[in-house]
mmCIF file of C-alpha atoms and ligand atoms in Angstrom:
data_model
loop_
_atom_site.group_PDB
_atom_site.id
_atom_site.type_symbol
_atom_site.label_atom_id
_atom_site.label_comp_id
_atom_site.label_asym_id
_atom_site.label_seq_id
_atom_site.Cartn_x
_atom_site.Cartn_y
_atom_site.Cartn_z
ATOM 1 C CA UNK H 1 100.672 -127.906 -174.385
ATOM 2 C CA UNK H 2 103.285 -127.526 -177.099
ATOM 3 C CA UNK H 3 106.958 -128.473 -176.593
ATOM 4 C CA UNK H 4 107.961 -124.910 -175.579
ATOM 5 C CA UNK H 5 105.281 -124.720 -172.898
ATOM 6 C CA UNK H 6 106.102 -128.229 -171.687
ATOM 7 C CA UNK H 7 109.800 -127.381 -171.442
ATOM 8 C CA UNK H 8 108.991 -124.283 -169.382
ATOM 9 C CA UNK H 9 106.653 -126.229 -167.049
ATOM 10 C CA UNK H 10 109.196 -129.046 -166.633
ATOM 11 C CA UNK H 11 111.891 -126.546 -165.625
ATOM 12 C CA UNK H 12 109.575 -124.873 -163.102
ATOM 13 C CA UNK H 13 108.479 -128.179 -161.558
ATOM 14 C CA UNK H 14 112.050 -129.436 -161.448
ATOM 15 C CA UNK H 15 113.247 -126.552 -159.289
ATOM 16 C CA UNK H 16 110.054 -126.472 -157.178
ATOM 17 C CA UNK H 17 110.396 -130.184 -156.358
ATOM 18 C CA UNK H 18 114.198 -130.252 -156.097
ATOM 19 C CA UNK H 19 114.476 -132.857 -158.852
ATOM 20 C CA UNK H 20 117.051 -133.847 -161.444
ATOM 21 C CA UNK H 21 116.368 -135.261 -164.914
ATOM 22 C CA UNK H 22 118.784 -137.700 -166.527
ATOM 23 C CA UNK H 23 118.474 -139.242 -170.000
ATOM 24 C CA UNK H 24 120.202 -142.126 -171.755
ATOM 25 C CA UNK H 25 121.994 -141.390 -175.046
ATOM 26 C CA UNK H 26 119.226 -143.218 -176.997
ATOM 27 C CA UNK H 27 116.355 -141.006 -175.823
ATOM 28 C CA UNK H 28 114.547 -138.754 -178.332
ATOM 29 C CA UNK H 29 116.321 -135.376 -178.901
ATOM 30 C CA UNK H 30 113.714 -133.293 -176.992
ATOM 31 C CA UNK H 31 114.151 -135.467 -173.899
ATOM 32 C CA UNK H 32 117.957 -135.449 -174.171
ATOM 33 C CA UNK H 33 117.827 -131.654 -174.448
ATOM 34 C CA UNK H 34 115.705 -131.140 -171.308
ATOM 35 C CA UNK H 35 117.905 -133.451 -169.195
ATOM 36 C CA UNK H 36 120.484 -132.200 -166.702
ATOM 37 C CA UNK H 37 122.749 -135.073 -167.764
ATOM 38 C CA UNK H 38 122.884 -137.474 -170.694
ATOM 39 C CA UNK H 39 125.083 -140.546 -170.729
ATOM 40 C CA UNK H 40 125.295 -144.321 -170.534
ATOM 41 C CA UNK H 41 123.403 -146.181 -167.844
ATOM 42 C CA UNK H 42 126.146 -146.443 -165.258
ATOM 43 C CA UNK H 43 127.403 -142.878 -165.785
ATOM 44 C CA UNK H 44 123.854 -141.646 -165.150
ATOM 45 C CA UNK H 45 123.389 -143.795 -162.052
ATOM 46 C CA UNK H 46 126.638 -142.422 -160.630
ATOM 47 C CA UNK H 47 125.508 -138.853 -161.388
ATOM 48 C CA UNK H 48 122.221 -139.573 -159.586
ATOM 49 C CA UNK H 49 124.068 -140.922 -156.541
ATOM 50 C CA UNK H 50 126.254 -137.797 -156.408
ATOM 51 C CA UNK H 51 123.347 -135.368 -156.968
ATOM 52 C CA UNK H 52 122.017 -133.252 -154.112
ATOM 53 C CA UNK H 53 118.418 -133.406 -155.394
ATOM 54 C CA UNK H 54 115.938 -135.791 -153.727
ATOM 55 C CA UNK H 55 113.917 -136.754 -156.798
ATOM 56 C CA UNK H 56 115.422 -138.361 -159.901
ATOM 57 C CA UNK H 57 113.506 -138.624 -163.161
ATOM 58 C CA UNK H 58 115.283 -141.353 -165.138
ATOM 59 C CA UNK H 59 114.514 -141.211 -168.866
ATOM 60 C CA UNK H 60 115.625 -144.585 -170.117
ATOM 61 C CA UNK H 61 114.568 -148.173 -169.540
ATOM 62 C CA UNK H 62 113.677 -149.949 -166.294
ATOM 63 C CA UNK H 63 116.958 -151.700 -165.502
ATOM 64 C CA UNK H 64 118.692 -148.299 -165.671
ATOM 65 C CA UNK H 65 116.276 -146.658 -163.242
ATOM 66 C CA UNK H 66 116.671 -149.689 -160.962
ATOM 67 C CA UNK H 67 120.460 -149.305 -161.051
ATOM 68 C CA UNK H 68 120.024 -145.647 -160.055
ATOM 69 C CA UNK H 69 117.795 -146.738 -157.138
ATOM 70 C CA UNK H 70 120.387 -149.344 -156.032
ATOM 71 C CA UNK H 71 123.024 -146.600 -155.897
ATOM 72 C CA UNK H 72 120.666 -143.956 -154.402
ATOM 73 C CA UNK H 73 118.353 -145.924 -152.080
ATOM 74 C CA UNK H 74 117.269 -142.834 -150.120
ATOM 75 C CA UNK H 75 116.158 -140.881 -153.192
ATOM 76 C CA UNK H 76 112.863 -141.109 -155.009
ATOM 77 C CA UNK H 77 113.671 -142.565 -158.466
ATOM 78 C CA UNK H 78 110.949 -142.110 -161.102
ATOM 79 C CA UNK H 79 110.653 -143.619 -164.571
ATOM 80 C CA UNK H 80 108.232 -141.667 -166.805
ATOM 81 C CA UNK H 81 107.124 -144.761 -168.760
ATOM 82 C CA UNK H 82 106.490 -147.732 -166.515
ATOM 83 C CA UNK H 83 106.513 -150.165 -169.459
ATOM 84 C CA UNK H 84 109.930 -149.110 -170.857
ATOM 85 C CA UNK H 85 111.796 -152.418 -170.642
ATOM 86 C CA UNK H 86 114.852 -153.957 -172.254
ATOM 87 C CA UNK H 87 114.560 -157.222 -174.166
ATOM 88 C CA UNK H 88 118.210 -157.994 -173.476
ATOM 89 C CA UNK H 89 117.768 -157.596 -169.700
ATOM 90 C CA UNK H 90 114.654 -159.801 -169.926
ATOM 91 C CA UNK H 91 116.642 -162.589 -171.589
ATOM 92 C CA UNK H 92 118.085 -163.804 -168.281
ATOM 93 C CA UNK H 93 115.998 -164.985 -165.320
ATOM 94 C CA UNK H 94 116.900 -165.621 -161.677
ATOM 95 C CA UNK H 95 116.245 -169.347 -162.245
ATOM 96 C CA UNK H 96 118.808 -169.444 -165.067
ATOM 97 C CA UNK H 97 121.435 -167.686 -162.910
ATOM 98 C CA UNK H 98 120.776 -170.269 -160.211
ATOM 99 C CA UNK H 99 121.280 -173.069 -162.739
ATOM 100 C CA UNK H 100 124.604 -171.567 -163.890
ATOM 101 C CA UNK H 101 125.706 -171.301 -160.238
ATOM 102 C CA UNK H 102 124.951 -174.998 -159.643
ATOM 103 C CA UNK H 103 126.499 -176.166 -162.916
ATOM 104 C CA UNK H 104 129.714 -174.100 -162.575
ATOM 105 C CA UNK H 105 130.333 -173.694 -158.809
ATOM 106 C CA UNK H 106 133.930 -172.514 -159.329
ATOM 107 C CA UNK H 107 133.001 -169.797 -161.861
ATOM 108 C CA UNK H 108 132.563 -166.082 -161.229
ATOM 109 C CA UNK H 109 129.155 -165.021 -162.511
ATOM 110 C CA UNK H 110 129.559 -161.777 -164.394
ATOM 111 C CA UNK H 111 126.543 -159.825 -165.558
ATOM 112 C CA UNK H 112 126.139 -156.864 -167.827
ATOM 113 C CA UNK H 113 124.532 -153.763 -166.301
ATOM 114 C CA UNK H 114 121.590 -154.585 -168.632
ATOM 115 C CA UNK H 115 120.040 -156.966 -166.063
ATOM 116 C CA UNK H 116 117.139 -156.583 -163.633
ATOM 117 C CA UNK H 117 117.842 -155.692 -159.991
ATOM 118 C CA UNK H 118 116.885 -159.211 -158.881
ATOM 119 C CA UNK H 119 119.380 -160.767 -161.325
ATOM 120 C CA UNK H 120 122.063 -158.266 -160.240
ATOM 121 C CA UNK H 121 121.487 -159.392 -156.660
ATOM 122 C CA UNK H 122 122.716 -162.878 -157.706
ATOM 123 C CA UNK H 123 125.890 -161.799 -159.558
ATOM 124 C CA UNK H 124 129.505 -161.837 -158.417
ATOM 125 C CA UNK H 125 130.497 -158.903 -160.630
ATOM 126 C CA UNK H 126 128.670 -156.369 -162.748
ATOM 127 C CA UNK H 127 130.215 -154.910 -165.928
ATOM 128 C CA UNK H 128 129.295 -152.314 -168.527
ATOM 129 C CA UNK H 129 130.040 -152.437 -172.248
ATOM 130 C CA UNK H 130 132.761 -149.824 -171.569
ATOM 131 C CA UNK H 131 134.684 -151.899 -169.001
ATOM 132 C CA UNK H 132 133.701 -155.576 -169.582
ATOM 133 C CA UNK H 133 137.100 -156.664 -170.987
ATOM 134 C CA UNK H 134 139.136 -154.876 -168.277
ATOM 135 C CA UNK H 135 136.987 -156.154 -165.395
ATOM 136 C CA UNK H 136 136.904 -159.789 -166.573
ATOM 137 C CA UNK H 137 140.720 -159.688 -167.001
ATOM 138 C CA UNK H 138 141.098 -158.640 -163.355
ATOM 139 C CA UNK H 139 138.690 -161.221 -161.842
ATOM 140 C CA UNK H 140 140.815 -163.925 -160.108
ATOM 141 C CA UNK H 141 138.636 -166.896 -161.242
ATOM 142 C CA UNK H 142 139.794 -168.854 -164.304
ATOM 143 C CA UNK H 143 136.229 -169.704 -165.247
ATOM 144 C CA UNK H 144 133.630 -167.029 -165.978
ATOM 145 C CA UNK H 145 129.931 -167.236 -166.728
ATOM 146 C CA UNK H 146 129.070 -164.133 -168.775
ATOM 147 C CA UNK H 147 125.465 -162.994 -169.151
ATOM 148 C CA UNK H 148 123.124 -162.046 -170.739
ATOM 149 C CA UNK H 149 124.553 -160.680 -174.034
ATOM 150 C CA UNK H 150 126.197 -163.264 -176.293
ATOM 151 C CA UNK H 151 127.891 -160.739 -178.585
ATOM 152 C CA UNK H 152 129.420 -158.752 -175.717
ATOM 153 C CA UNK H 153 130.493 -162.089 -174.205
ATOM 154 C CA UNK H 154 132.176 -163.095 -177.473
ATOM 155 C CA UNK H 155 133.940 -159.710 -177.590
ATOM 156 C CA UNK H 156 135.254 -160.333 -174.043
ATOM 157 C CA UNK H 157 136.305 -163.872 -175.020
ATOM 158 C CA UNK H 158 138.147 -162.592 -178.089
ATOM 159 C CA UNK H 159 140.161 -160.230 -175.897
ATOM 160 C CA UNK H 160 140.881 -162.660 -173.036
ATOM 161 C CA UNK H 161 142.583 -165.897 -174.007
ATOM 162 C CA UNK H 162 143.606 -167.307 -170.607
ATOM 163 C CA UNK H 163 140.143 -167.806 -169.044
ATOM 164 C CA UNK H 164 137.295 -170.158 -169.868
ATOM 165 C CA UNK H 165 134.266 -168.000 -170.667
ATOM 166 C CA UNK H 166 130.807 -169.553 -170.717
ATOM 167 C CA UNK H 167 128.366 -167.247 -172.479
ATOM 168 C CA UNK H 168 124.582 -166.925 -172.077
ATOM 169 C CA UNK H 169 122.579 -166.749 -175.293
ATOM 170 C CA UNK H 170 120.920 -163.323 -174.908
ATOM 171 C CA UNK H 171 120.934 -160.557 -177.498
ATOM 172 C CA UNK H 172 119.896 -156.995 -178.131
ATOM 173 C CA UNK H 173 117.518 -157.088 -181.116
ATOM 174 C CA UNK H 174 118.575 -153.536 -182.076
ATOM 175 C CA UNK H 175 122.312 -154.170 -182.391
ATOM 176 C CA UNK H 176 121.722 -157.626 -183.850
ATOM 177 C CA UNK H 177 120.305 -156.033 -187.009
ATOM 178 C CA UNK H 178 123.586 -154.538 -188.232
ATOM 179 C CA UNK H 179 125.249 -156.770 -190.846
ATOM 180 C CA UNK H 180 128.684 -157.346 -192.331
ATOM 181 C CA UNK H 181 127.259 -156.071 -195.664
ATOM 182 C CA UNK H 182 126.352 -152.781 -193.955
ATOM 183 C CA UNK H 183 130.041 -152.274 -193.165
ATOM 184 C CA UNK H 184 131.187 -153.255 -196.662
ATOM 185 C CA UNK H 185 128.651 -150.836 -198.207
ATOM 186 C CA UNK H 186 129.611 -148.023 -195.817
ATOM 187 C CA UNK H 187 133.303 -148.425 -196.729
ATOM 188 C CA UNK H 188 132.395 -148.001 -200.410
ATOM 189 C CA UNK H 189 130.058 -145.013 -199.915
ATOM 190 C CA UNK H 190 132.195 -143.211 -197.310
ATOM 191 C CA UNK H 191 135.812 -144.429 -197.682
ATOM 192 C CA UNK H 192 137.152 -141.524 -195.593
ATOM 193 C CA UNK H 193 134.863 -142.221 -192.603
ATOM 194 C CA UNK H 194 135.660 -144.108 -189.409
ATOM 195 C CA UNK H 195 133.191 -146.875 -188.538
ATOM 196 C CA UNK H 196 132.457 -147.275 -184.825
ATOM 197 C CA UNK H 197 130.204 -150.059 -183.570
ATOM 198 C CA UNK H 198 128.836 -151.167 -180.194
ATOM 199 C CA UNK H 199 130.068 -154.498 -178.763
ATOM 200 C CA UNK H 200 126.452 -155.738 -178.697
ATOM 201 C CA UNK H 201 126.787 -156.077 -182.526
ATOM 202 C CA UNK H 202 127.467 -159.455 -184.181
ATOM 203 C CA UNK H 203 131.129 -160.640 -184.149
ATOM 204 C CA UNK H 204 131.483 -160.325 -187.954
ATOM 205 C CA UNK H 205 130.384 -156.660 -187.695
ATOM 206 C CA UNK H 206 132.743 -155.966 -184.775
ATOM 207 C CA UNK H 207 135.572 -157.644 -186.739
ATOM 208 C CA UNK H 208 135.322 -155.183 -189.662
ATOM 209 C CA UNK H 209 134.831 -151.941 -187.697
ATOM 210 C CA UNK H 210 137.548 -149.339 -186.999
ATOM 211 C CA UNK H 211 136.560 -149.129 -183.333
ATOM 212 C CA UNK H 212 134.321 -151.022 -180.924
ATOM 213 C CA UNK H 213 132.964 -148.894 -178.103
ATOM 214 C CA UNK H 214 130.124 -148.317 -175.660
ATOM 215 C CA UNK H 215 128.088 -145.145 -176.174
ATOM 216 C CA UNK H 216 130.389 -143.273 -173.758
ATOM 217 C CA UNK H 217 133.423 -144.779 -175.554
ATOM 218 C CA UNK H 218 132.059 -143.515 -178.896
ATOM 219 C CA UNK H 219 131.816 -139.977 -177.484
ATOM 220 C CA UNK H 220 135.429 -140.141 -176.326
ATOM 221 C CA UNK H 221 136.558 -141.538 -179.702
ATOM 222 C CA UNK H 222 134.902 -138.841 -181.840
ATOM 223 C CA UNK H 223 136.103 -136.045 -179.514
ATOM 224 C CA UNK H 224 139.697 -137.219 -179.835
ATOM 225 C CA UNK H 225 139.651 -138.072 -183.560
ATOM 226 C CA UNK H 226 140.770 -135.583 -186.251
ATOM 227 C CA UNK H 227 138.404 -137.323 -188.740
ATOM 228 C CA UNK H 228 135.288 -135.428 -189.871
ATOM 229 C CA UNK H 229 133.008 -138.298 -190.892
ATOM 230 C CA UNK H 230 131.769 -141.185 -188.775
ATOM 231 C CA UNK H 231 129.506 -144.188 -189.366
ATOM 232 C CA UNK H 232 127.792 -145.249 -186.159
ATOM 233 C CA UNK H 233 126.663 -148.795 -185.422
ATOM 234 C CA UNK H 234 124.344 -148.324 -182.469
ATOM 235 C CA UNK H 235 120.820 -147.101 -181.696
ATOM 236 C CA UNK H 236 120.123 -144.035 -183.847
ATOM 237 C CA UNK H 237 119.373 -141.683 -180.919
ATOM 238 C CA UNK H 238 123.050 -141.580 -180.059
ATOM 239 C CA UNK H 239 123.806 -139.543 -183.193
ATOM 240 C CA UNK H 240 122.005 -136.541 -181.639
ATOM 241 C CA UNK H 241 124.453 -136.679 -178.728
ATOM 242 C CA UNK H 242 127.505 -137.220 -180.956
ATOM 243 C CA UNK H 243 126.577 -134.230 -183.148
ATOM 244 C CA UNK H 244 126.487 -132.034 -180.050
ATOM 245 C CA UNK H 245 129.983 -133.173 -179.123
ATOM 246 C CA UNK H 246 131.399 -132.701 -182.649
ATOM 247 C CA UNK H 247 129.268 -130.107 -184.488
ATOM 248 C CA UNK H 248 131.939 -129.866 -187.211
ATOM 249 C CA UNK H 249 131.672 -133.577 -188.134
ATOM 250 C CA UNK H 250 129.183 -135.626 -190.170
ATOM 251 C CA UNK H 251 127.514 -138.701 -188.679
ATOM 252 C CA UNK H 252 125.641 -141.500 -190.455
ATOM 253 C CA UNK H 253 123.905 -144.591 -189.112
ATOM 254 C CA UNK H 254 125.463 -147.850 -190.212
ATOM 255 C CA UNK H 255 123.059 -149.511 -192.705
ATOM 256 C CA UNK H 256 119.460 -148.703 -191.811
ATOM 257 C CA UNK H 257 119.042 -146.536 -188.718
ATOM 258 C CA UNK H 258 118.067 -148.944 -185.913
ATOM 259 C CA UNK H 259 115.596 -148.012 -183.208
ATOM 260 C CA UNK H 260 115.046 -149.368 -179.707
ATOM 261 C CA UNK H 261 111.297 -148.904 -179.323
ATOM 262 C CA UNK H 262 111.410 -148.913 -175.529
ATOM 263 C CA UNK H 263 113.949 -146.094 -175.573
ATOM 264 C CA UNK H 264 111.589 -143.985 -177.703
ATOM 265 C CA UNK H 265 108.521 -144.339 -175.473
ATOM 266 C CA UNK H 266 109.352 -141.343 -173.278
ATOM 267 C CA UNK H 267 108.050 -137.986 -174.572
ATOM 268 C CA UNK H 268 108.259 -134.528 -173.026
ATOM 269 C CA UNK H 269 104.668 -134.841 -171.784
ATOM 270 C CA UNK H 270 105.638 -138.052 -169.913
ATOM 271 C CA UNK H 271 108.559 -136.265 -168.254
ATOM 272 C CA UNK H 272 106.175 -133.493 -167.198
ATOM 273 C CA UNK H 273 103.587 -135.945 -165.824
ATOM 274 C CA UNK H 274 106.296 -137.932 -164.082
ATOM 275 C CA UNK H 275 107.431 -134.813 -162.215
ATOM 276 C CA UNK H 276 103.942 -133.533 -161.533
ATOM 277 C CA UNK H 277 102.442 -136.811 -160.235
ATOM 278 C CA UNK H 278 105.759 -138.230 -158.993
ATOM 279 C CA UNK H 279 105.228 -141.358 -161.074
ATOM 280 C CA UNK H 280 106.311 -144.147 -161.591
ATOM 281 C CA UNK H 281 108.388 -144.765 -158.520
ATOM 282 C CA UNK H 282 111.004 -147.536 -158.595
ATOM 283 C CA UNK H 283 110.591 -149.597 -155.491
ATOM 284 C CA UNK H 284 113.040 -152.360 -154.535
ATOM 285 C CA UNK H 285 113.281 -154.321 -151.301
ATOM 286 C CA UNK H 286 116.127 -153.504 -148.903
ATOM 287 C CA UNK H 287 117.490 -156.994 -149.432
ATOM 288 C CA UNK H 288 117.645 -156.653 -153.245
ATOM 289 C CA UNK H 289 119.299 -153.236 -152.912
ATOM 290 C CA UNK H 290 121.888 -154.571 -150.462
ATOM 291 C CA UNK H 291 122.690 -157.648 -152.582
ATOM 292 C CA UNK H 292 122.624 -155.905 -155.975
ATOM 293 C CA UNK H 293 125.031 -153.240 -154.722
ATOM 294 C CA UNK H 294 127.759 -155.850 -154.100
ATOM 295 C CA UNK H 295 128.584 -156.732 -157.779
ATOM 296 C CA UNK H 296 128.397 -153.039 -158.727
ATOM 297 C CA UNK H 297 130.794 -152.050 -155.928
ATOM 298 C CA UNK H 298 133.154 -154.900 -156.852
ATOM 299 C CA UNK H 299 133.235 -153.559 -160.414
ATOM 300 C CA UNK H 300 133.960 -150.028 -159.229
ATOM 301 C CA UNK H 301 136.723 -151.285 -156.898
ATOM 302 C CA UNK H 302 138.517 -153.471 -159.478
HETATM 303 P P1 13P X 1 125.797 -148.191 -173.241
HETATM 304 O O1 13P X 1 125.175 -146.826 -173.265
HETATM 305 O O2 13P X 1 126.230 -148.582 -171.864
HETATM 306 O O3 13P X 1 126.884 -148.368 -174.259
HETATM 307 O O4 13P X 1 124.649 -149.260 -173.533
HETATM 308 C C1 13P X 1 124.037 -149.506 -174.700
HETATM 309 C C2 13P X 1 122.710 -150.073 -174.517
HETATM 310 O O5 13P X 1 122.221 -150.758 -175.346
HETATM 311 C C3 13P X 1 121.985 -149.702 -173.318
HETATM 312 O O6 13P X 1 120.777 -150.265 -173.354
HETATM 313 FE FE1 SF4 X 2 117.982 -153.085 -174.336
HETATM 314 FE FE2 SF4 X 2 119.065 -153.117 -176.766
HETATM 315 FE FE3 SF4 X 2 117.216 -151.318 -176.164
HETATM 316 FE FE4 SF4 X 2 119.649 -151.150 -175.062
HETATM 317 S S1 SF4 X 2 119.150 -150.922 -177.216
HETATM 318 S S2 SF4 X 2 117.672 -150.893 -174.031
HETATM 319 S S3 SF4 X 2 120.152 -153.316 -174.857
HETATM 320 S S4 SF4 X 2 116.945 -153.544 -176.232
#
């Protein structure tokens, strides 16, 4: 089947099965375009929870589909590629969280949404890249263990001076590739452009950017800015989304376009097969769902 036929079949199956398709901002353009919603991981999970459909096809990586399942335990959540993981989420284990808990008993353990469901079940608070600074500011504890992303942790630390912040040494290999030289070169080639980078980038990159934002924050920034040229320091798939929001503006990747290979695994044919065979279902124990919901709800309530 070609892409046109696949798109038609996907639409038919979607309404026949009462399903919804959501896609992260880093997915390939064809998958973003077939989705009912595109967004960051938490935005999508909230959309799934509010949706009336019973089946959710989550085009993204596993921790995202798990977060959707935690927030929609009665729905069938499917991930088209069972092996789509996240190296950052894999950089923290339950054993390590346990060790932090024992070593710093007075600390609040704060975890990025990029964590597995079983790690989430051990957290005090969950945060996203969009709200990490605000949430950590509001947590009553003076000592915080922040995991798993070191660069996001350093960004939080830079913005919060009155708390002790202990940071896990995880990283996103995609965002880690942007360099200070990339920013210096971009300023020379496009002096009129605004440079926006993700907080998962290295501190020296974040330091030189015009704005630091999550993927949803970048969308908000470009929609509100009068500028017509932007340099984007995040996974290259996000430029497809940004162009849709600002068709009058020009977008360039910072340095070399960086790709998250797990985010590119899902093709239209996988979305079709996922709907047709109802595969691969995310299954979490009731206990993990109950426990993992607590840090997410605390974040939403703060
Ligand atoms: P956001 O879309 O939440 O900014 O996350 C970026 C990311 O790397 C997700 O894997
Ligand atoms: Fe994980 Fe980085 Fe890929 Fe996001 S871009 S899914 S953080 S590896």
